[in-house]
XYZ file of C-alpha atoms in Angstrom:
704
model
C -40.144 102.285 34.837
C -39.291 100.314 37.996
C -35.933 101.007 39.613
C -33.969 97.763 39.898
C -31.283 97.030 42.437
C -27.867 97.587 40.755
C -26.210 94.433 39.476
C -22.800 95.573 40.701
C -24.194 96.201 44.186
C -25.127 92.520 44.399
C -22.068 90.897 42.868
C -19.217 93.396 42.501
C -18.091 94.839 39.185
C -14.575 93.510 38.505
C -13.685 90.233 36.812
C -11.984 88.823 39.889
C -14.793 89.970 42.217
C -17.657 88.035 40.640
C -18.895 84.955 42.425
C -20.195 81.930 40.525
C -23.659 83.396 39.980
C -22.377 86.732 38.710
C -19.752 85.096 36.512
C -22.233 82.637 34.968
C -24.712 85.433 34.177
C -22.008 87.591 32.595
C -20.458 84.766 30.542
C -23.762 83.673 29.033
C -24.469 87.245 27.899
C -20.975 87.494 26.373
C -21.596 84.267 24.438
C -25.356 83.524 24.253
C -24.583 80.218 22.496
C -23.608 78.856 25.923
C -27.309 78.306 26.553
C -28.351 80.277 29.610
C -28.042 79.874 33.369
C -29.961 78.014 36.063
C -29.533 79.496 39.553
C -30.407 77.091 42.369
C -30.560 78.198 45.958
C -32.526 78.701 49.127
C -35.018 81.528 49.388
C -33.750 85.013 50.163
C -30.388 84.752 48.394
C -30.876 87.601 45.854
C -31.364 85.289 42.874
C -34.169 87.333 41.315
C -32.560 90.626 42.353
C -29.353 89.775 40.498
C -31.154 88.656 37.331
C -33.326 91.775 37.172
C -30.258 93.967 37.601
C -28.372 92.191 34.809
C -30.355 93.698 31.929
C -29.365 97.241 32.964
C -25.634 96.571 32.438
C -25.941 94.930 29.009
C -25.014 97.007 25.938
C -27.937 98.372 23.919
C -29.014 96.709 20.669
C -30.047 98.151 17.290
C -33.538 97.423 15.937
C -35.884 98.744 13.265
C -38.363 101.304 14.557
C -41.754 99.668 15.037
C -40.451 96.103 14.611
C -42.146 93.990 17.274
C -39.774 91.069 16.601
C -36.481 92.954 17.163
C -34.489 91.550 14.252
C -30.897 92.719 13.805
C -30.567 95.344 11.030
C -26.946 94.253 10.563
C -28.017 90.686 9.716
C -29.117 90.519 6.048
C -30.637 87.051 6.571
C -32.932 88.162 9.407
C -36.631 88.382 8.547
C -39.467 89.838 10.561
C -43.208 89.249 10.147
C -43.483 93.051 10.430
C -41.109 93.493 7.471
C -39.676 93.681 4.967
C -37.619 96.726 5.916
C -35.953 98.610 3.095
C -32.881 100.799 3.089
C -34.997 103.770 4.159
C -36.219 102.033 7.326
C -35.427 103.902 10.518
C -33.080 102.196 12.956
C -32.978 102.900 16.650
C -31.027 101.761 19.697
C -32.806 100.449 22.777
C -31.878 98.610 25.992
C -31.931 94.832 26.113
C -35.266 93.516 27.356
C -35.715 91.336 30.381
C -38.898 89.377 29.689
C -40.362 87.504 32.646
C -42.330 84.342 31.930
C -44.859 83.659 34.725
C -45.173 80.006 35.746
C -48.929 80.286 35.220
C -48.761 81.810 31.734
C -51.008 80.414 29.009
C -49.677 78.927 25.798
C -51.197 81.775 23.763
C -49.374 84.331 25.882
C -46.024 82.584 25.380
C -46.023 81.913 21.627
C -48.595 84.502 20.504
C -52.050 84.199 19.007
C -54.735 85.875 16.939
C -55.232 89.563 17.780
C -58.829 89.363 19.018
C -59.600 93.080 18.880
C -58.623 93.292 15.213
C -60.474 90.088 14.375
C -63.700 91.104 16.084
C -63.786 94.836 15.342
C -62.313 94.946 11.821
C -62.480 91.339 10.677
C -58.693 91.395 10.131
C -56.476 88.402 10.836
C -53.468 89.777 12.700
C -50.859 88.081 14.842
C -50.254 89.253 18.389
C -46.622 88.357 19.305
C -46.019 86.429 22.513
C -43.326 86.539 25.146
C -40.866 84.513 23.050
C -40.971 87.143 20.306
C -40.486 89.912 22.818
C -37.474 88.099 24.318
C -35.620 87.769 20.993
C -32.047 89.109 21.399
C -32.725 89.634 25.092
C -33.192 87.762 28.358
C -36.044 85.373 29.114
C -36.357 84.979 32.871
C -38.388 82.272 34.612
C -38.603 82.570 38.377
C -39.417 79.263 40.098
C -38.683 77.520 36.805
C -39.070 74.123 38.513
C -42.785 74.892 38.930
C -43.299 75.704 35.241
C -46.117 73.712 33.656
C -45.021 70.898 31.391
C -46.704 72.293 28.284
C -44.717 75.532 28.700
C -41.538 73.529 29.246
C -42.161 71.830 25.903
C -42.507 75.221 24.205
C -39.252 76.450 25.713
C -37.437 73.258 24.685
C -38.593 73.662 21.081
C -37.656 77.337 20.951
C -34.261 76.742 22.582
C -33.452 73.921 20.159
C -34.586 75.645 16.949
C -34.054 79.323 17.739
C -37.392 79.931 16.027
C -41.089 79.789 16.850
C -43.743 78.525 14.442
C -47.366 79.394 15.192
C -50.146 77.590 13.328
C -53.480 78.280 15.037
C -56.776 80.156 14.689
C -56.119 80.916 11.030
C -52.676 82.400 11.793
C -49.465 81.084 10.242
C -46.353 82.887 11.482
C -42.714 81.973 11.950
C -40.168 84.228 13.626
C -36.751 84.123 15.284
C -36.575 83.575 19.046
C -32.988 83.531 20.250
C -32.704 84.545 23.853
C -30.619 83.954 26.954
C -32.706 81.676 29.167
C -32.254 82.360 32.882
C -34.080 80.357 35.510
C -34.067 80.543 39.288
C -35.418 77.922 41.656
C -35.504 76.705 45.231
C -34.677 72.955 45.227
C -36.858 72.436 48.306
C -39.909 73.098 46.120
C -39.088 70.293 43.700
C -36.544 69.493 41.038
C -36.438 70.513 37.398
C -37.560 68.306 34.549
C -34.416 66.555 33.166
C -34.960 67.666 29.560
C -35.104 71.324 30.559
C -32.240 70.984 33.033
C -29.933 69.841 30.241
C -30.890 72.865 28.127
C -29.347 75.238 30.633
C -25.729 75.727 29.675
C -24.540 76.646 33.169
C -25.788 75.942 36.679
C -24.765 77.579 39.947
C -25.667 76.957 43.574
C -26.127 79.978 45.838
C -26.512 80.257 49.598
C -26.698 83.063 52.107
C -23.284 84.097 53.480
C -22.374 82.842 56.940
C -19.978 85.699 57.714
C -21.824 88.121 60.069
C -19.991 91.153 58.674
C -20.976 90.275 55.101
C -24.584 89.613 56.110
C -24.692 92.981 57.862
C -23.395 94.712 54.726
C -26.083 93.049 52.600
C -28.789 94.240 54.991
C -27.282 97.739 55.126
C -27.347 98.067 51.336
C -30.876 96.746 51.034
C -32.193 99.145 53.643
C -30.441 102.045 51.920
C -32.054 101.053 48.616
C -35.516 100.811 50.166
C -35.073 104.202 51.849
C -34.056 106.084 48.685
C -33.764 103.900 45.603
C -32.731 106.634 43.089
C -29.953 107.901 45.359
C -28.688 104.365 45.977
C -28.648 103.564 42.252
C -26.782 106.820 41.553
C -23.913 105.637 43.770
C -23.336 102.690 41.430
C -23.676 104.465 38.074
C -19.916 104.481 37.450
C -19.543 100.820 38.431
C -22.458 99.840 36.182
C -20.947 101.810 33.284
C -17.586 100.105 33.734
C -19.244 96.706 33.801
C -21.090 97.484 30.559
C -17.792 98.472 28.948
C -16.166 95.228 30.121
C -18.986 93.155 28.624
C -18.781 95.065 25.334
C -15.013 94.536 25.152
C -15.411 90.818 25.918
C -18.056 90.443 23.200
C -15.706 92.058 20.689
C -12.866 89.740 21.728
C -14.727 86.440 22.085
C -14.633 85.652 18.361
C -10.849 86.044 18.330
C -10.029 83.863 21.329
C -8.108 80.721 20.360
C -8.956 77.353 21.861
C -5.994 75.195 20.896
C -6.119 71.494 20.128
C -4.479 70.568 23.486
C -7.041 72.752 25.250
C -9.948 71.112 23.442
C -8.525 67.658 24.217
C -8.239 68.613 27.884
C -11.929 69.603 27.903
C -12.818 66.225 26.374
C -10.747 64.457 29.053
C -12.580 66.317 31.806
C -16.022 65.491 30.387
C -15.082 61.848 29.860
C -13.706 61.503 33.386
C -16.938 62.790 34.906
C -18.997 60.514 32.627
C -21.416 63.189 31.471
C -24.105 62.139 29.012
C -23.816 63.185 25.386
C -21.529 65.812 23.872
C -23.455 68.938 24.830
C -21.273 69.213 27.957
C -18.095 69.327 25.858
C -19.518 72.013 23.593
C -20.828 74.163 26.440
C -17.580 73.843 28.395
C -15.566 74.895 25.352
C -17.776 77.917 24.686
C -17.709 78.911 28.347
C -13.909 78.648 28.502
C -13.626 80.891 25.427
C -16.043 83.422 26.948
C -14.136 83.368 30.251
C -10.865 84.059 28.456
C -12.484 86.997 26.627
C -13.907 88.294 29.929
C -10.402 88.209 31.413
C -8.967 89.964 28.326
C -6.959 86.974 27.066
C -6.665 85.914 23.434
C -6.067 82.232 24.203
C -7.820 79.773 26.524
C -5.800 78.776 29.585
C -6.026 76.026 32.190
C -7.865 78.383 34.572
C -10.476 79.183 31.906
C -11.211 75.475 31.454
C -11.386 74.942 35.214
C -13.915 77.729 35.766
C -15.931 76.574 32.753
C -16.087 72.970 33.985
C -17.263 74.038 37.443
C -20.170 75.906 35.842
C -21.090 73.575 32.957
C -20.722 70.041 34.347
C -22.267 69.668 37.838
C -25.869 69.296 36.656
C -24.844 66.975 33.809
C -23.022 64.349 35.858
C -26.082 63.481 37.955
C -26.933 59.858 37.279
C -30.477 60.319 38.610
C -32.550 63.163 40.078
C -31.589 62.228 43.647
C -27.852 62.704 43.151
C -26.653 65.951 44.666
C -25.280 68.328 42.036
C -21.623 69.148 42.350
C -18.180 68.347 41.037
C -15.177 66.692 42.646
C -12.689 69.555 42.417
C -9.751 67.356 43.451
C -10.404 65.065 40.499
C -10.791 68.076 38.223
C -7.423 69.444 39.328
C -5.766 66.057 38.777
C -7.084 65.939 35.217
C -6.025 69.493 34.434
C -2.635 69.113 36.116
C -0.461 71.837 37.585
C 1.141 72.926 34.342
C -0.285 75.363 31.823
C -1.681 73.976 28.570
C 1.032 72.860 26.115
C 1.521 74.881 22.923
C -0.224 73.977 19.684
C 1.490 70.937 18.080
C 3.036 71.675 14.663
C 0.704 69.190 12.933
C -2.402 70.895 14.292
C -2.020 74.319 12.725
C -0.444 76.288 9.915
C 3.283 76.009 9.265
C 4.046 79.675 9.991
C 4.565 80.854 13.582
C 2.351 83.898 13.516
C -0.970 82.084 13.877
C -2.666 84.969 12.029
C -4.363 82.566 9.604
C -5.661 80.165 12.264
C -9.177 78.843 11.994
C -10.197 80.673 15.150
C -9.889 84.138 13.677
C -10.707 83.132 10.137
C -14.106 81.580 10.798
C -15.036 83.464 13.969
C -15.855 80.277 15.843
C -13.080 80.608 18.401
C -11.756 77.045 17.910
C -8.536 75.849 16.317
C -9.705 72.587 14.745
C -7.025 69.880 14.338
C -7.244 67.239 11.603
C -9.822 64.499 12.347
C -8.446 62.039 14.875
C -11.276 59.721 15.820
C -13.232 60.158 19.033
C -12.700 59.867 22.747
C -9.060 60.927 22.463
C -7.977 57.870 20.403
C -6.187 58.411 17.089
C -6.596 56.812 13.710
C -3.169 57.372 12.285
C -0.924 60.347 12.891
C -2.715 63.035 14.904
C -1.954 66.207 16.757
C -3.298 64.597 19.943
C -0.483 62.040 20.375
C 0.852 61.784 23.904
C -0.875 61.416 27.233
C -4.266 59.627 26.896
C -7.381 61.086 28.480
C -7.793 60.344 32.153
C -10.951 58.297 32.689
C -11.671 57.081 36.194
C -14.217 54.466 37.312
C -17.725 55.818 37.837
C -17.629 55.503 41.612
C -14.387 57.478 41.830
C -15.018 59.990 39.090
C -18.395 61.072 40.319
C -17.609 60.953 44.000
C -20.896 59.101 44.561
C -20.899 56.055 46.806
C -22.840 53.125 45.363
C -25.406 51.587 47.705
C -26.051 47.851 47.632
C -28.440 45.634 49.534
C -27.290 44.368 52.903
C -26.104 40.755 52.585
C -25.710 40.090 56.303
C -27.621 37.170 57.897
C -31.308 37.643 58.618
C -32.111 39.921 61.555
C -33.582 37.827 64.399
C -36.601 39.105 66.287
C -35.967 40.029 69.912
C -37.882 37.766 72.308
C -39.303 40.706 74.251
C -39.074 44.476 74.560
C -37.571 46.560 71.765
C -36.424 44.622 68.718
C -33.006 45.342 67.231
C -32.994 47.874 64.421
C -31.202 47.692 61.084
C -30.842 50.210 58.246
C -30.871 48.517 54.862
C -29.870 50.206 51.628
C -32.246 50.113 48.686
C -31.733 47.768 45.777
C -31.373 49.488 42.364
C -34.389 51.466 41.179
C -36.334 50.594 38.028
C -39.145 51.952 35.863
C -42.389 51.398 37.811
C -45.903 50.834 36.594
C -48.133 53.896 36.462
C -50.421 54.310 39.461
C -53.150 56.919 39.064
C -56.064 58.457 40.918
C -59.469 57.436 39.603
C -61.814 59.972 38.016
C -61.113 63.429 36.570
C -59.384 66.081 38.645
C -58.840 69.816 38.370
C -55.398 70.062 39.980
C -52.242 71.723 38.710
C -50.695 70.424 35.518
C -48.577 67.310 35.919
C -48.145 63.879 34.393
C -50.064 61.375 36.492
C -53.889 61.363 36.575
C -56.481 62.575 34.094
C -57.716 66.094 34.725
C -59.563 69.035 33.235
C -57.165 71.964 33.014
C -55.475 74.602 30.890
C -53.427 72.154 28.811
C -54.086 68.966 26.903
C -56.438 68.049 24.104
C -59.511 70.226 23.577
C -62.660 68.242 24.312
C -65.305 70.968 24.363
C -66.227 74.460 25.491
C -67.798 76.003 28.561
C -69.577 79.250 29.444
C -66.823 81.041 31.325
C -64.628 84.128 31.230
C -61.621 82.293 32.637
C -59.242 80.216 30.548
C -58.256 80.269 26.887
C -60.895 81.622 24.529
C -62.605 79.137 22.201
C -63.125 81.535 19.299
C -65.229 79.265 17.086
C -67.665 78.392 19.868
C -67.843 82.076 20.917
C -68.806 83.171 17.397
C -71.323 80.323 17.108
C -72.942 81.378 20.373
C -73.168 84.990 19.202
C -74.344 84.188 15.670
C -77.797 83.028 16.694
C -78.447 86.195 18.711
C -77.508 88.839 16.148
C -81.094 89.303 14.943
C -82.275 90.317 18.393
C -79.533 92.897 18.873
C -79.695 96.463 17.615
C -76.551 96.505 15.499
C -75.365 99.700 13.844
C -73.054 97.965 11.357
C -72.444 94.626 9.725
C -69.910 93.680 12.354
C -70.648 90.811 14.692
C -71.757 92.154 18.055
C -70.301 90.227 20.964
C -71.454 90.345 24.560
C -70.058 88.872 27.711
C -72.606 86.057 27.726
C -71.297 84.871 24.327
C -67.810 84.069 25.572
C -66.821 80.408 25.528
C -63.569 78.991 26.864
C -61.889 75.754 25.859
C -62.283 72.670 28.000
C -59.128 70.557 27.843
C -58.325 67.113 29.144
C -54.735 66.664 30.259
C -52.825 65.319 33.203
C -52.504 66.598 36.745
C -49.988 66.204 39.528
C -51.081 64.430 42.695
C -50.114 64.053 46.329
C -48.479 60.638 46.638
C -48.424 59.680 50.319
C -46.325 56.634 51.199
C -47.210 54.701 54.354
C -44.294 52.301 54.837
C -44.143 49.345 57.212
C -40.714 49.475 58.938
C -41.334 46.699 61.490
C -39.199 43.702 62.277
C -41.118 41.480 59.859
C -39.895 43.748 57.038
C -36.292 43.223 58.108
C -36.741 39.447 57.922
C -35.376 37.883 54.721
C -34.078 41.333 53.837
C -37.424 42.465 52.461
C -36.544 46.077 53.251
C -34.041 46.314 50.389
C -36.745 45.259 47.922
C -39.330 47.535 49.540
C -37.012 50.535 49.454
C -36.239 49.837 45.799
C -39.957 49.860 45.004
C -40.572 53.099 46.927
C -37.478 54.725 45.397
C -38.684 53.769 41.917
C -42.093 55.282 42.635
C -40.380 58.425 43.958
C -38.452 58.732 40.703
C -41.744 58.376 38.872
C -43.290 61.069 41.092
C -40.362 63.376 40.299
C -40.941 63.016 36.571
C -44.690 63.540 36.939
C -44.367 66.705 39.077
C -46.088 65.172 42.109
C -46.016 66.268 45.710
C -44.859 63.482 48.034
C -44.995 62.638 51.742
C -43.885 59.660 53.806
C -45.127 57.929 56.970
C -43.354 55.019 58.618
C -44.790 52.793 61.336
C -42.919 50.428 63.657
C -42.655 49.715 67.364
C -45.732 51.252 68.993
C -46.400 54.289 66.800
C -46.377 55.895 63.360
C -44.284 58.903 62.370
C -44.643 61.455 59.606
C -40.973 61.401 58.560
C -41.578 63.743 55.625
C -44.497 66.208 55.516
C -45.923 66.589 51.988
C -43.413 68.503 49.862
C -42.481 69.147 46.258
C -38.897 68.046 46.908
C -38.660 64.378 46.004
C -34.950 64.548 46.862
C -35.849 64.929 50.544
C -38.137 61.894 50.375
C -35.350 59.778 48.871
C -32.929 60.915 51.581
C -35.421 60.111 54.357
C -36.141 56.709 52.800
C -32.433 55.901 52.889
C -32.374 56.528 56.648
C -35.473 54.488 57.580
C -34.552 51.685 60.030
C -36.472 48.428 60.344
C -37.307 46.623 63.585
C -39.936 46.231 66.272
C -43.625 45.453 66.217
C -46.150 46.369 63.493
C -48.632 49.082 64.572
C -50.577 48.937 61.300
C -53.624 50.749 62.708
C -51.488 53.689 63.856
C -49.920 53.949 60.422
C -53.279 54.055 58.646
C -54.762 56.577 61.096
C -51.729 58.860 60.735
C -52.167 58.654 56.959
C -55.812 59.664 57.337
C -54.852 62.684 59.462
C -52.269 63.839 56.900
C -54.683 63.409 53.995
C -57.436 65.378 55.747
C -55.049 68.189 56.630
C -53.684 68.427 53.074
C -57.205 68.466 51.646
C -57.965 71.576 53.682
C -54.799 73.226 52.358
C -55.409 72.374 48.709
C -58.754 70.771 47.829
C -57.733 70.404 44.159
C -54.649 68.303 44.948
C -56.013 64.776 44.786
C -54.150 62.162 46.880
C -52.857 58.708 46.073
C -52.170 56.636 49.202
C -49.525 53.929 48.765
C -49.406 51.488 51.711
C -46.305 49.280 51.700
C -46.668 46.328 54.099
C -46.935 42.571 54.444
C -50.254 43.066 56.259
C -49.213 41.707 59.620
C -50.419 43.650 62.657
C -49.172 43.241 66.218
C -48.610 45.451 69.248
C -48.440 45.228 73.037
C -52.119 44.284 73.039
C -53.420 40.837 72.137
C -52.871 39.849 68.500
C -56.587 39.642 67.737
C -57.117 43.130 69.146
C -54.345 44.516 66.907
C -55.977 42.907 63.865
C -59.400 44.292 64.824
C -57.997 47.824 65.223
C -56.226 47.629 61.887
C -59.464 46.559 60.183
C -61.333 49.471 61.774
C -58.592 51.889 60.686
C -58.729 50.488 57.155
C -62.506 50.997 57.043
C -62.053 54.586 58.235
C -59.488 55.320 55.501
C -61.737 53.679 52.904
C -64.533 56.032 53.984
C -62.408 59.024 52.941
C -62.789 57.992 49.302
C -59.042 58.156 48.643
C -57.530 56.099 45.838
C -55.278 53.596 47.616
C -52.739 51.010 46.496
C -51.392 48.280 48.784
C -47.921 47.087 47.804
C -47.574 43.599 49.269
C -44.031 42.976 50.548
C -44.679 39.386 51.647
C -42.256 36.888 50.153
C -41.218 33.272 50.517
C -43.047 29.995 49.882
C -45.362 30.316 52.893
C -47.602 33.364 52.501
C -50.526 34.398 54.692
C -52.148 36.792 52.198
C -52.770 39.427 54.888
C -51.867 42.352 52.635
C -54.474 41.229 50.105
C -57.075 41.152 52.877
C -55.994 44.646 53.934
C -56.465 45.843 50.360
C -60.018 44.495 50.407
C -60.806 46.388 53.621
C -59.327 49.571 52.114
C -61.071 49.117 48.768
C -57.589 49.346 47.298
C -55.638 47.835 44.443
C -53.338 44.997 45.544
C -49.879 44.951 43.931
C -47.182 42.413 44.916
C -43.866 44.190 45.345
C -42.351 42.118 42.531
C -44.964 43.570 40.141
C -44.283 47.252 40.843
C -41.833 47.146 37.943
C -43.410 48.006 34.595
C -41.264 45.377 32.868
C -42.397 42.667 35.278
C -46.012 43.533 34.616
C -45.493 43.543 30.852
C -44.105 40.036 30.913
C -47.352 38.723 32.435
C -49.811 40.387 30.058
C -49.376 40.075 26.290
C -50.382 42.875 23.957
C -49.783 45.731 26.394
C -46.764 47.798 27.385
C -45.603 48.572 30.905
C -46.396 52.274 30.462
C -50.078 51.509 29.870
C -50.488 49.234 32.859
C -52.069 49.990 36.205
C -55.429 51.299 37.183
C -56.329 54.438 35.302
C -53.180 54.096 33.162
C -52.389 56.530 30.401
């Protein structure tokens, strides 16, 4: 077995020593109902090292010998496809499993499938459990979870919601329990996480490398000692690991007895309302985390500090209004809501009449909550209630979230300078909206995403191919072998298969693309405040790219040159930040912008030939520079013809507005062989209103 770096060597082993990452990992193992942990941070911050060390400090679990589905012998309602297990079944104790789910795993490997060896050699239909079955009652770890294919994300969402997996395929019908602690790690620079999966993580923490030189030196010293002699290094932390295991066991035994009083629960609701989180999952997760934190600290009742630590772990990723908002929580606002005083005692109306509290709902039902009589929602009462008194603190969105709202610049139009450099202005984007779907023509073979049609490992099955790579198409494999059995010297009645018989499924799904924006930032864009509308369109398309798992890049051109302000990246957040900073002013070097786009596209094609590009040119089509106007137009036409020769799917978003229009962007689209889209029609709703019988989501060239 591999020797993992000790968990306590990464994070410390006492309750008050754990940082946010260590505390979140421990709390979610004390109370798995919290829903797992997402660890976000830059590369080289020991995210994976900490997760792999966690399993070693968790208490062992009891299972039936030979049970591949790890049901709990102490749970009479638990059923295993390998069962039933009678009273004479042998029980055994084993360590908790850490099951790693590769980002490139196939669906069969995750949920399980037909056991091919049994089917082909013995003709028996047997189920081969997948990774979700193996992770039951353990840890399911996904490194680089933000790069996980969408079809695997859907499987995880279903399993996390139901706690069970149902498999109906290839003549197999199996259902089994799949309750696990989901732990994901990711580097935000490589792209954000799909919103549906982000919400499924109970807790989220941000990690960064320490800036203290002494602490950095200690980290390096420990790592070098581990690499030099791993067994000896691990031996130094045996006692600390044992103590940590004992602490977790004690907290698990106590968590069902911890009382969350009615004032404490109301305070949690006030916090969630003040930060305007969506839905009620945040309230539930915060309450469970506060109870687990109290148990970890050895307390029998939730305190103000427990709620504070729980909110800092459970709310930051839920108060993001859109994917470009930075995660985080305004701690000053949190402290104002919680106040300086400890939580008030349980009101007499909210609990039993005796003072002992021994018959409270928390210990009686094992939920860990003292439930007051119904009192409406949102802190308001419907008659006499135990929540009378101070109302919940709810602040306006701009104050509660700490996010400054951007609006379009309403200053007078920016005049063009008569000569030399034109004045520059930075205009904020107008509000984003749902854009029409822009796709790349044809069928690709790129990584799974949500934009253009592609042949890949996911999607609907449309045929079979002669290949040894991919998911096996069993029916087509047997059909290919059936016609050759007479020519083969068989020694039994079994079907004889050879390598040339293998057929794999051909599936049509969706791929991610490289969306390269080439944005006109000249003085003509600043006129009439077009830049606010242009930025809104680009921001909306960036949001769409985020949801569809695209890679994005951005070029701006103004003055005398073009600049690659954002090299192609998976982080759409960076693109949105760069867009916010783009100034407008100066001449319009359209040819330079198109040629820079061509250079970027050619370079990216060499890096990843399967990543098909979509070029989005945002301009009014005007071209001017220090040279004569006609020369600038001629150069832009030549550049457009050169880009068209690359065979790249291109869209020209026409930013021209006003009653007098020259139609230059439409002419540019013709030279590029591109689709022409007025900026007002980038919105899916705007397009729907012009065409009856269709929806905005099915508009656009190559739409889904």
